[in-house]
Amino acid sequence: MSNISCVIHTYNSAQYLDACLSSVNWCSEIVIVDMHSTDETVEIASRHGAKIYFHENVGFADPARAFGLSKCSHQWVLAIDSDEIVPYDLSIKLKEIAARDLCDVARISFRNFFFGREILGSGWGYKNQVIPRFFKKGKLNYEKRVHDFVKIEDGCRIIKIIGENVSIVHFNYNDVKHFIRKLDNYTDFEVESQKYNYGKPLLFRIIYHVTRELVGRFLILKGYKDGWLGLYLAMAMAFYRSTAIAKKNLPNGANAVAIYRNYAKQLLEQYRR
């Protein structure tokens, strides 16, 4: 049987980490890259016999993923997040792939849970989100910028693993506050990385991006299957896109303060006349 390394990045991940690690204890090696947690994350990882490394916390996980990959000892690597669970049927499938050398990279479907329930549409259903998470070292590399995800080498044999029982289970967001905090962070990183070139904030451009998210998520990607929650998520992602455009084009806090102070100075000059 082929040896498999599992790499997981963590930061204050105690809430689900024990369950996460229990779902990958069949792997030959577990590599934890911790971004200096202040909760019980490291203690939990130690109890599971994981190899623990530390990485600077830069606010997002992509550099830690790249670092963790370099620490894996085995040819086959399973990369998961600390709030994800690998179901039994998927573990059997991955071991078979490694033993029979069926591919170089496997894209795995996801079952996503928001606010205590599974999301069926809006682009987060298990048939929509299929991400490369199982691969041979050297065939896939992580970029060190937020949500640039991965670079797969040319010529790789790629297969897809899609199905309700073979999907990675992802506990995304506990509540709306958690969701909004993440939205705020991700739009910051998106603007800084210049991943999307939104151009000038012309009215039609904002309308286009907002409408695309709203209609695309709720109708084309079947957000209506989740009822009013699907509508909320479509609206939230439209807000996400418009927020990224606004952050890119509006003055930041320091510039706004300078503008206000200058205007206040002009107003106060009226008292000196």
XYZ file of N, CA and C in Angstrom:
819
model
N 0.842 -1.198 0.000
C 0.000 0.000 0.000
C 0.875 1.245 0.000
N 0.528 2.240 -0.809
C 1.305 3.468 -0.899
C 1.111 4.331 0.340
N 2.192 4.965 0.773
C 2.117 5.887 1.907
C 1.526 7.219 1.458
N 0.748 7.814 2.341
C 0.072 9.079 2.047
C 0.338 10.071 3.170
N 0.744 11.281 2.804
C 0.877 12.378 3.765
C -0.390 13.222 3.731
N -0.810 13.691 4.887
C -1.922 14.641 4.970
C -1.381 15.951 5.526
N -1.617 17.052 4.834
C -1.141 18.360 5.281
C -2.341 19.246 5.613
N -2.260 19.897 6.781
C -3.352 20.735 7.281
C -2.753 22.015 7.842
N -3.277 23.168 7.445
C -2.854 24.424 8.061
C -3.850 24.781 9.165
N -3.360 25.415 10.213
C -4.232 25.723 11.350
C -3.962 27.119 11.900
N -5.019 27.701 12.430
C -4.911 28.892 13.278
C -6.152 28.938 14.161
N -5.946 28.761 15.458
C -7.064 28.713 16.415
C -8.166 27.791 15.898
N -7.765 26.568 15.606
C -8.634 25.599 14.936
C -9.171 24.519 15.858
N -9.148 24.765 17.169
C -9.500 23.719 18.130
C -10.934 23.221 17.980
N -11.814 24.054 17.465
C -13.241 23.720 17.430
C -13.534 22.410 16.698
N -12.913 22.209 15.543
C -13.193 21.017 14.739
C -11.963 20.143 14.505
N -10.812 20.529 15.020
C -9.567 19.854 14.662
C -9.535 18.395 15.092
N -10.063 18.088 16.267
C -10.035 16.704 16.731
C -10.789 15.795 15.755
N -11.961 16.225 15.324
C -12.738 15.441 14.359
C -12.021 15.359 13.017
N -11.438 16.472 12.595
C -10.699 16.501 11.334
C -9.564 15.480 11.348
N -8.756 15.509 12.404
C -7.609 14.605 12.494
C -8.043 13.151 12.638
N -9.135 12.924 13.337
C -9.643 11.557 13.474
C -10.062 10.985 12.124
N -10.471 11.854 11.201
C -10.916 11.390 9.884
C -9.761 11.107 8.930
N -8.536 11.465 9.322
C -7.367 11.197 8.461
C -6.307 10.377 9.187
N -6.691 9.709 10.282
C -5.692 8.932 11.027
C -5.224 7.695 10.272
N -5.835 7.399 9.135
C -5.396 6.304 8.262
C -4.209 6.710 7.394
N -3.909 8.011 7.339
C -2.751 8.478 6.572
C -1.453 8.088 7.276
N -0.400 7.883 6.500
C 0.888 7.481 7.070
C 1.533 8.604 7.863
N 1.188 9.830 7.540
C 1.824 10.999 8.153
C 0.832 12.154 8.134
N 0.764 12.884 9.239
C -0.044 14.102 9.310
C 0.886 15.276 9.591
N 0.895 16.241 8.694
C 1.732 17.435 8.823
C 0.829 18.623 9.142
N 1.069 19.234 10.284
C 0.329 20.428 10.699
C 1.229 21.650 10.534
N 0.718 22.674 9.860
C 1.412 23.961 9.788
C 0.565 24.963 10.552
N 1.036 25.323 11.731
C 0.254 26.201 12.601
C 0.758 27.638 12.499
N -0.186 28.564 12.410
C 0.151 29.981 12.285
C 0.049 30.672 13.643
N 0.688 30.039 14.641
C 0.811 30.573 15.998
C -0.555 30.747 16.674
N -1.240 29.622 16.813
C -2.544 29.600 17.478
C -2.413 29.957 18.949
N -3.482 30.514 19.496
C -3.510 30.856 20.927
C -4.502 29.993 21.697
N -5.142 29.045 21.004
C -6.060 28.133 21.691
C -5.389 26.762 21.842
N -6.146 25.693 21.887
C -5.603 24.356 22.134
C -5.237 23.608 20.849
N -5.112 24.312 19.752
C -4.834 23.667 18.468
C -3.600 22.777 18.514
N -2.494 23.310 18.995
C -1.231 22.559 18.994
C -1.320 21.341 19.901
N -1.980 21.489 21.052
C -2.132 20.355 21.972
C -2.943 19.235 21.328
N -4.007 19.592 20.632
C -4.836 18.585 19.960
C -4.032 17.877 18.876
N -3.293 18.639 18.095
C -2.468 18.042 17.041
C -1.422 17.103 17.625
N -0.843 17.482 18.746
C 0.168 16.639 19.399
C -0.428 15.313 19.845
N -1.640 15.350 20.369
C -2.289 14.119 20.823
C -2.521 13.138 19.676
N -2.646 13.661 18.475
C -2.858 12.799 17.310
C -1.543 12.383 16.652
N -0.426 12.756 17.239
C 0.870 12.352 16.707
C 1.286 13.074 15.444
N 0.733 14.252 15.211
C 1.063 15.004 14.001
C 2.458 15.614 14.102
N 3.082 15.797 12.947
C 4.321 16.566 12.872
C 3.922 18.035 12.780
N 4.398 18.840 13.706
C 3.929 20.221 13.817
C 5.036 21.192 13.421
N 4.710 22.077 12.507
C 5.615 23.146 12.087
C 4.878 24.474 12.259
N 5.654 25.544 12.343
C 5.055 26.865 12.540
C 5.381 27.776 11.361
N 4.427 28.642 11.061
C 4.573 29.564 9.934
C 4.005 30.913 10.334
N 4.579 31.962 9.812
C 4.078 33.313 10.081
C 2.613 33.425 9.676
N 1.832 34.089 10.503
C 0.424 34.327 10.190
C 0.320 35.611 9.368
N 0.056 35.452 8.086
C -0.047 36.611 7.194
C -1.501 36.973 6.913
N -2.427 36.312 7.617
C -3.837 36.645 7.472
C -4.609 35.735 6.540
N -3.906 34.936 5.751
C -4.565 33.944 4.895
C -3.651 32.727 4.788
N -4.207 31.619 4.311
C -3.563 30.318 4.499
C -2.635 29.878 3.376
N -2.693 30.506 2.215
C -1.998 29.974 1.048
C -0.490 29.796 1.233
N 0.244 30.752 1.843
C 1.674 30.517 2.069
C 1.945 29.352 3.015
N 1.088 29.177 4.024
C 1.256 28.056 4.954
C 1.037 26.729 4.243
N 0.084 26.673 3.330
C -0.140 25.461 2.540
C 1.112 25.102 1.740
N 1.697 26.109 1.090
C 2.895 25.864 0.287
C 4.039 25.361 1.162
N 4.199 25.945 2.333
C 5.244 25.522 3.264
C 4.991 24.095 3.739
N 3.754 23.788 4.077
C 3.414 22.453 4.556
C 3.689 21.382 3.527
N 3.422 21.681 2.271
C 3.680 20.715 1.208
C 5.157 20.338 1.155
N 6.024 21.305 1.409
C 7.470 21.033 1.378
C 7.912 20.122 2.515
N 7.095 20.001 3.562
C 7.437 19.176 4.717
C 6.885 17.751 4.625
N 6.102 17.458 3.610
C 5.524 16.118 3.471
C 6.584 15.130 2.995
N 6.600 13.957 3.595
C 7.637 12.960 3.320
C 7.285 12.017 2.181
N 6.001 11.836 1.918
C 5.582 10.786 0.996
C 5.175 11.338 -0.365
N 5.102 10.423 -1.340
C 4.797 10.822 -2.714
C 3.378 11.352 -2.851
N 2.440 10.713 -2.166
C 1.041 11.115 -2.254
C 0.675 12.055 -1.118
N -0.069 13.111 -1.448
C -0.434 14.129 -0.459
C -1.939 14.381 -0.513
N -2.544 14.388 0.661
C -3.934 14.818 0.833
C -3.905 16.142 1.578
N -4.449 17.194 0.984
C -4.458 18.523 1.601
C -5.883 18.870 2.018
N -6.080 19.116 3.307
C -7.407 19.509 3.786
C -7.274 20.672 4.758
N -8.407 21.296 5.054
C -8.460 22.370 6.038
C -8.896 21.796 7.382
N -8.658 22.556 8.431
C -8.924 22.062 9.787
C -10.408 21.976 10.116
N -11.262 22.566 9.274
C -12.709 22.470 9.487
C -13.361 21.542 8.465
N -12.577 20.587 7.976
C -13.058 19.629 6.991
C -12.938 18.198 7.515
N -13.820 17.332 7.040
C -13.855 15.931 7.440
C -13.760 15.063 6.183
N -12.917 14.029 6.251
C -12.804 13.062 5.156
C -13.664 11.846 5.500
N -14.761 11.602 4.791
C -15.617 10.454 5.104
C -14.929 9.132 4.757
N -15.423 8.070 5.361
C -14.803 6.748 5.210
C -14.725 6.312 3.746
N -15.815 6.466 3.000
C -15.825 6.025 1.600
C -14.770 6.745 0.772
N -14.534 8.010 1.073
C -13.500 8.754 0.355
C -12.117 8.224 0.704
N -11.884 7.891 1.963
C -10.576 7.350 2.356
C -10.263 6.067 1.592
N -11.259 5.201 1.427
C -11.069 3.962 0.671
C -10.714 4.271 -0.781
N -11.411 5.239 -1.361
C -11.169 5.627 -2.749
C -9.760 6.180 -2.928
N -9.304 7.019 -2.010
C -7.978 7.625 -2.129
C -6.880 6.582 -1.979
N -7.060 5.654 -1.077
C -6.067 4.581 -0.914
C -5.991 3.711 -2.166
N -7.127 3.482 -2.795
C -7.139 2.709 -4.042
C -6.415 3.457 -5.158
N -6.654 4.758 -5.258
C -5.995 5.569 -6.286
C -4.485 5.521 -6.127
N -4.019 5.684 -4.891
C -2.580 5.662 -4.641
C -1.986 4.286 -4.925
N -2.663 3.235 -4.485
C -2.142 1.875 -4.655
C -2.058 1.474 -6.124
N -3.020 1.915 -6.917
C -3.081 1.526 -8.329
C -2.533 2.599 -9.268
N -2.051 3.707 -8.703
C -1.484 4.803 -9.488
C -2.440 5.230 -10.607
N -3.651 5.591 -10.212
C -4.702 5.883 -11.182
C -4.655 7.301 -11.741
N -3.888 8.188 -11.110
C -3.825 9.575 -11.578
C -2.618 10.260 -10.965
N -2.429 11.516 -11.357
C -1.435 12.377 -10.708
C -2.107 13.375 -9.772
N -3.313 13.789 -10.143
C -4.081 14.760 -9.356
C -5.543 14.327 -9.340
N -6.144 14.359 -8.165
C -7.572 14.048 -8.043
C -8.321 15.273 -7.544
N -9.338 15.664 -8.291
C -10.248 16.731 -7.857
C -11.392 16.092 -7.081
N -11.664 16.621 -5.898
C -12.636 16.010 -4.993
C -13.807 16.961 -4.774
N -15.009 16.414 -4.799
C -16.196 17.236 -4.557
C -16.336 17.568 -3.073
N -17.084 18.649 -2.799
C -17.256 19.158 -1.437
C -18.734 19.265 -1.085
N -19.038 18.931 0.152
C -20.347 19.230 0.739
C -20.126 20.365 1.738
N -20.730 21.507 1.471
C -20.506 22.706 2.275
C -21.668 22.975 3.220
N -21.320 23.308 4.462
C -22.312 23.610 5.491
C -22.150 25.061 5.936
N -23.245 25.823 5.852
C -23.288 27.210 6.311
C -24.365 27.317 7.386
N -24.037 27.949 8.491
C -25.035 28.285 9.520
C -25.799 27.051 10.006
N -25.112 25.909 10.059
C -25.711 24.706 10.616
C -26.471 23.827 9.644
N -26.426 24.135 8.335
C -27.138 23.298 7.368
C -26.338 23.172 6.081
N -26.564 22.079 5.367
C -25.859 21.860 4.111
C -26.441 22.744 3.014
N -25.547 23.324 2.212
C -25.951 24.178 1.104
C -26.001 23.339 -0.171
N -27.135 23.375 -0.857
C -27.350 22.532 -2.027
C -27.072 23.248 -3.342
N -27.202 24.573 -3.355
C -27.026 25.336 -4.586
C -26.040 26.474 -4.413
N -26.220 27.524 -5.222
C -25.422 28.759 -5.147
C -23.954 28.559 -5.498
N -23.609 27.413 -6.103
C -22.213 27.142 -6.429
C -21.480 26.379 -5.359
N -22.162 26.062 -4.255
C -21.535 25.339 -3.153
C -22.058 23.908 -3.007
N -22.878 23.441 -3.917
C -23.315 22.056 -3.885
C -22.182 21.120 -4.273
N -22.288 19.850 -3.910
C -21.163 18.940 -4.136
C -20.891 18.687 -5.622
N -21.856 18.945 -6.484
C -21.623 18.789 -7.915
C -20.965 20.025 -8.526
N -20.975 21.139 -7.791
C -20.417 22.392 -8.298
C -18.969 22.613 -7.888
N -18.652 22.269 -6.653
C -17.328 22.591 -6.112
C -16.469 21.332 -6.088
N -15.555 21.238 -7.039
C -14.674 20.074 -7.180
C -13.243 20.599 -7.234
N -12.474 20.342 -6.180
C -11.189 21.008 -5.959
C -10.061 19.985 -5.899
N -8.896 20.274 -6.495
C -7.767 19.340 -6.413
C -7.182 19.304 -4.999
N -7.347 18.169 -4.322
C -6.868 18.041 -2.946
C -6.018 16.784 -2.716
N -5.950 15.902 -3.698
C -5.152 14.682 -3.557
C -4.249 14.585 -4.778
N -2.941 14.440 -4.545
C -2.014 14.561 -5.665
C -0.641 14.003 -5.304
N 0.156 13.816 -6.339
C 1.553 13.437 -6.151
C 2.390 14.698 -5.960
N 3.357 14.613 -5.076
C 4.259 15.753 -4.895
C 4.955 16.068 -6.212
N 5.057 17.364 -6.489
C 5.686 17.803 -7.721
C 4.719 17.985 -8.867
N 3.497 17.460 -8.721
C 2.495 17.601 -9.770
C 1.570 18.789 -9.531
N 1.568 19.294 -8.326
C 0.697 20.413 -7.953
C 1.429 21.274 -6.939
N 1.336 22.570 -7.109
C 1.973 23.502 -6.175
C 0.996 24.596 -5.778
N 1.133 25.042 -4.528
C 0.268 26.108 -4.021
C 0.915 27.456 -4.256
N 0.136 28.383 -4.783
C 0.592 29.758 -4.924
C 0.573 30.429 -3.557
N 1.362 31.477 -3.403
C 1.478 32.135 -2.104
C 0.667 33.426 -2.040
N -0.413 33.472 -2.823
C -1.325 34.609 -2.786
C -2.718 34.101 -2.480
N -3.516 34.953 -1.868
C -4.819 34.512 -1.370
C -5.710 33.989 -2.492
N -6.248 32.786 -2.264
C -7.228 32.152 -3.142
C -6.767 32.051 -4.589
N -5.434 32.037 -4.823
C -4.960 31.663 -6.147
C -4.961 30.146 -6.272
N -5.180 29.490 -5.129
C -5.337 28.053 -5.074
C -4.091 27.342 -5.574
N -4.141 26.694 -6.742
C -3.068 25.772 -7.089
C -2.625 25.943 -8.534
N -1.431 25.443 -8.771
C -0.913 25.356 -10.136
C -0.622 23.888 -10.410
N -1.325 23.305 -11.370
C -1.137 21.909 -11.742
C -0.178 21.846 -12.923
N 0.803 20.980 -12.828
C 1.802 20.857 -13.881
C 1.171 20.334 -15.171
N 1.734 20.764 -16.280
C 1.242 20.322 -17.586
C 1.415 18.812 -17.744
N 0.478 18.202 -18.428
C 0.583 16.783 -18.728
C 0.134 15.847 -17.630
N -0.408 16.387 -16.541
C -0.835 15.538 -15.424
C -2.095 14.744 -15.782
N -2.165 13.532 -15.250
C -3.392 12.741 -15.340
C -4.319 13.200 -14.212
N -5.472 13.710 -14.581
C -6.400 14.272 -13.595
C -7.707 13.490 -13.627
N -8.197 13.118 -12.452
C -9.512 12.489 -12.359
C -10.377 13.294 -11.393
N -11.679 13.088 -11.487
C -12.623 13.734 -10.578
C -13.298 12.684 -9.708
N -13.416 12.997 -8.435
C -14.142 12.152 -7.492
C -15.362 12.944 -7.048
N -16.531 12.562 -7.531
C -17.749 13.320 -7.259
C -18.827 12.376 -6.742
N -19.416 12.721 -5.642
C -20.493 11.921 -5.081
C -20.750 12.316 -3.645
N -21.975 12.171 -3.210
C -22.340 12.599 -1.861
C -21.521 11.890 -0.793
N -21.253 10.600 -0.981
C -20.545 9.823 0.038
C -19.031 9.921 -0.061
N -18.530 10.503 -1.151
C -17.078 10.634 -1.321
C -16.667 12.103 -1.393
N -17.488 12.977 -0.867
C -17.176 14.411 -0.824
C -16.547 14.778 0.510
N -15.574 15.664 0.473
C -15.054 16.252 1.704
C -16.156 17.112 2.315
N -16.380 16.955 3.601
C -17.397 17.732 4.315
C -16.729 18.960 4.920
N -17.237 20.131 4.573
C -16.627 21.389 5.005
C -17.610 22.187 5.855
N -17.232 22.425 7.114
C -18.039 23.254 8.014
C -17.583 24.703 7.855
N -18.149 25.395 6.864
C -17.648 26.716 6.482
C -17.856 27.798 7.534
N -19.123 28.127 7.810
C -19.434 29.284 8.642
C -20.424 28.899 9.728
N -20.126 29.348 10.952
C -21.011 29.039 12.075
C -22.250 29.926 12.087
N -22.058 31.206 11.787
C -23.169 32.155 11.826
C -22.893 33.302 10.865
N -23.831 34.230 10.779
C -23.709 35.330 9.825
C -22.535 36.238 10.179
N -22.291 36.465 11.470
C -21.153 37.299 11.872
C -19.844 36.715 11.354
N -19.692 35.409 11.484
C -18.503 34.708 10.984
C -18.370 34.910 9.476
N -19.473 34.783 8.765
C -19.496 34.945 7.316
C -19.084 36.360 6.906
N -19.618 37.360 7.593
C -19.314 38.754 7.264
C -17.851 39.079 7.554
N -17.311 38.558 8.656
C -15.889 38.781 8.960
C -15.006 38.221 7.849
N -15.326 37.018 7.392
C -14.549 36.409 6.317
C -14.686 37.213 5.027
N -15.890 37.667 4.741
C -16.124 38.479 3.550
C -15.245 39.724 3.576
N -15.192 40.372 4.721
C -14.381 41.582 4.865
C -12.907 41.276 4.623
N -12.421 40.175 5.216
C -11.014 39.804 5.055
C -10.692 39.444 3.611
N -11.541 38.634 2.999
C -11.257 38.162 1.647
C -11.280 39.293 0.630
N -12.161 40.270 0.807
C -12.167 41.393 -0.130
C -10.903 42.230 0.023
N -10.385 42.359 1.247
C -9.104 43.046 1.449
C -7.997 42.369 0.657
N -7.879 41.051 0.833
C -6.810 40.306 0.177
C -6.979 40.299 -1.340
N -8.218 40.252 -1.786
C -8.482 40.238 -3.222
C -8.018 41.537 -3.866
N -8.284 42.648 -3.207
C -7.864 43.943 -3.734
C -6.343 44.063 -3.708
N -5.722 43.632 -2.605
C -4.267 43.721 -2.481
C -3.555 42.861 -3.518
N -4.102 41.685 -3.796
C -3.463 40.781 -4.756
C -3.732 41.175 -6.200
N -4.687 42.096 -6.402
C -5.075 42.544 -7.742
C -5.468 41.362 -8.627
N -6.129 40.389 -7.997
C -6.552 39.194 -8.733
C -7.545 39.547 -9.826
N -8.452 40.475 -9.513
C -9.443 40.904 -10.492
C -9.197 42.368 -10.826
N -9.222 42.689 -12.095
C -9.075 44.073 -12.521
C -10.465 44.641 -12.782
N -11.011 45.311 -11.786
C -12.379 45.810 -11.896
C -12.470 47.091 -12.718
N -11.336 47.763 -12.897
C -11.376 49.007 -13.640
C -12.032 50.119 -12.841
N -12.376 51.193 -13.520
C -12.999 52.326 -12.849
C -14.402 51.953 -12.376
N -14.827 52.542 -11.248
C -16.132 52.167 -10.673
C -17.300 52.795 -11.416
N -17.363 52.570 -12.711
C -18.476 53.088 -13.486
C -19.755 52.386 -13.066
N -20.850 53.109 -13.153
C -22.123 52.580 -12.681
C -22.481 51.264 -13.365
N -22.309 51.187 -14.688
C -22.702 49.969 -15.405
C -21.834 48.787 -14.997
N -20.559 49.056 -14.640
C -19.657 47.974 -14.242
C -20.103 47.365 -12.911
N -20.473 48.227 -11.965
C -20.959 47.735 -10.675
C -22.260 46.959 -10.867
N -23.164 47.510 -11.678
C -24.432 46.822 -11.935
C -24.181 45.452 -12.565
N -23.221 45.388 -13.485
C -22.915 44.122 -14.157
C -22.446 43.067 -13.162
N -21.451 43.410 -12.327
C -20.894 42.431 -11.395
C -21.918 42.002 -10.345
N -22.677 42.959 -9.835
C -23.683 42.635 -8.821
C -24.775 41.746 -9.414
N -25.250 42.105 -10.609
C -26.301 41.315 -11.255
C -25.809 39.917 -11.607
N -24.574 39.841 -12.054
C -24.004 38.538 -12.416
C -23.967 37.604 -11.212
N -23.525 38.125 -10.062
C -23.482 37.300 -8.856
C -24.889 36.908 -8.411
N -25.780 37.876 -8.376
C -27.129 37.631 -7.866
C -27.885 36.626 -8.737
N -27.927 36.886 -10.036
C -28.643 35.995 -10.948
C -27.914 34.661 -11.088
N -26.588 34.738 -11.196
C -25.813 33.515 -11.367
C -25.946 32.571 -10.192
N -25.826 33.114 -8.981
C -25.899 32.267 -7.781
C -27.309 31.711 -7.563
N -28.310 32.582 -7.686
C -29.659 32.161 -7.303
C -30.366 31.355 -8.387
N -30.172 31.721 -9.664
C -30.895 31.038 -10.740
C -30.035 29.993 -11.446
N -28.908 30.416 -12.015
C -28.092 29.491 -12.808
C -27.489 28.394 -11.938
N -26.976 28.763 -10.757
C -26.369 27.782 -9.853
C -27.361 27.241 -8.828
N -28.642 27.509 -9.056
C -29.744 26.893 -8.317
C -29.736 27.184 -6.814
N -29.418 28.441 -6.481
C -29.515 28.834 -5.082
C -30.924 28.718 -4.539
N -31.914 28.744 -5.413
C -33.313 28.617 -4.981
C -33.583 27.282 -4.287
N -32.713 26.292 -4.487
C -32.888 25.000 -3.813
C -32.741 25.136 -2.302
N -32.082 26.217 -1.861
C -31.905 26.464 -0.430
C -32.897 27.488 0.100
N -33.914 27.818 -0.694
C -34.953 28.728 -0.232
C -34.431 30.127 0.035
N -34.945 30.733 1.104
C -34.563 32.114 1.411
C -33.080 32.223 1.716
N -32.464 31.147 2.258
C -31.029 31.178 2.538
C -30.241 31.272 1.239
N -30.697 30.589 0.205
C -30.045 30.694 -1.091
C -30.106 32.101 -1.645
N -31.247 32.778 -1.436
C -31.373 34.168 -1.869
C -30.428 35.056 -1.074
N -30.352 34.831 0.240
C -29.439 35.626 1.067
C -27.995 35.454 0.600
N -27.580 34.214 0.320
C -26.205 33.966 -0.099
C -25.909 34.623 -1.442
N -26.880 34.602 -2.350
C -26.695 35.280 -3.634
C -26.533 36.784 -3.428
N -27.354 37.357 -2.552
C -27.251 38.787 -2.247
C -25.930 39.094 -1.549
N -25.500 38.195 -0.660
C -24.247 38.407 0.067
C -23.054 38.392 -0.882
N -23.064 37.498 -1.862
C -21.958 37.444 -2.812
C -21.985 38.629 -3.771
N -23.181 39.144 -4.063
C -23.266 40.383 -4.834
C -22.667 41.536 -4.029
N -22.959 41.545 -2.728
C -22.366 42.548 -1.840
C -20.855 42.375 -1.769
N -20.399 41.125 -1.728
C -18.957 40.836 -1.730
C -18.287 41.479 -2.940
N -18.865 41.248 -4.115
C -18.255 41.770 -5.333
C -18.270 43.289 -5.341
N -19.382 43.907 -4.940
C -19.450 45.367 -4.925
C -18.530 45.950 -3.861
N -18.343 45.234 -2.749
C -17.429 45.696 -1.701
C -15.991 45.690 -2.191
N -15.608 44.648 -2.930
C -14.254 44.600 -3.485
C -14.021 45.763 -4.447
N -15.019 46.066 -5.272
C -14.902 47.197 -6.195
C -14.772 48.506 -5.423
N -15.582 48.656 -4.376
C -15.541 49.882 -3.573
C -14.193 50.039 -2.878
N -13.668 48.948 -2.307
C -12.381 49.028 -1.614
C -11.255 49.389 -2.575
N -11.374 48.931 -3.804
C -10.334 49.225 -4.783
C -10.360 50.683 -5.221
N -11.534 51.285 -5.245
C -11.677 52.598 -5.874
C -11.964 53.757 -4.930
N -12.454 53.481 -3.726
C -12.743 54.561 -2.784
C -11.525 54.866 -1.920
N -11.425 56.079 -1.359
C -10.300 56.411 -0.482
C -10.262 55.486 0.727
N -9.043 55.122 1.147
C -8.945 54.334 2.374
C -9.134 55.237 3.586
N -9.089 54.642 4.773
C -9.380 55.399 5.987
C -8.480 56.602 6.181
N -7.175 56.420 5.952
C -6.224 57.513 6.158
C -6.492 58.660 5.190
N -6.769 58.334 3.940
C -7.057 59.375 2.949
C -8.353 60.110 3.271
N -9.347 59.362 3.723
C -10.618 59.989 4.069
C -10.447 60.958 5.231
N -9.653 60.572 6.240
C -9.400 61.460 7.384
C -8.737 62.746 6.915
N -7.774 62.632 6.003
C -7.096 63.824 5.481
C -8.084 64.730 4.748
N -8.979 64.129 3.981
C -9.997 64.907 3.264
C -10.912 65.629 4.250
N -11.351 64.927 5.291
C -12.251 65.520 6.278
C -11.565 66.651 7.038
N -10.311 66.439 7.407
C -9.581 67.480 8.142
C -9.411 68.731 7.291
N -9.127 68.536 6.020
C -8.967 69.677 5.130
C -10.286 70.445 4.988
N -11.390 69.694 4.898
C -12.691 70.349 4.782
C -13.050 71.055 6.081
N -12.734 70.427 7.217
C -12.984 71.065 8.510
C -12.195 72.367 8.632
N -10.960 72.348 8.129
C -10.124 73.547 8.160
C -10.767 74.669 7.352
N -11.316 74.331 6.194
C -11.984 75.334 5.368
C -13.208 75.911 6.076
N -13.962 75.057 6.749
C -15.145 75.526 7.470
C -14.760 76.454 8.613
N -13.692 76.111 9.328
C -13.267 76.921 10.471
C -12.678 78.253 10.041
N -12.180 78.316 8.793
C -11.653 79.577 8.288
C -12.739 80.656 8.249
N -14.005 80.238 8.148
C -15.106 81.200 8.106
C -15.204 82.000 9.401
N -14.740 81.405 10.524
C -14.782 82.110 11.803
C -13.717 83.195 11.892
N -12.722 83.145 11.021
C -11.610 84.095 11.096
C -11.809 85.281 10.155
N -12.889 85.290 9.433
C -13.126 86.384 8.492
C -13.682 87.617 9.201
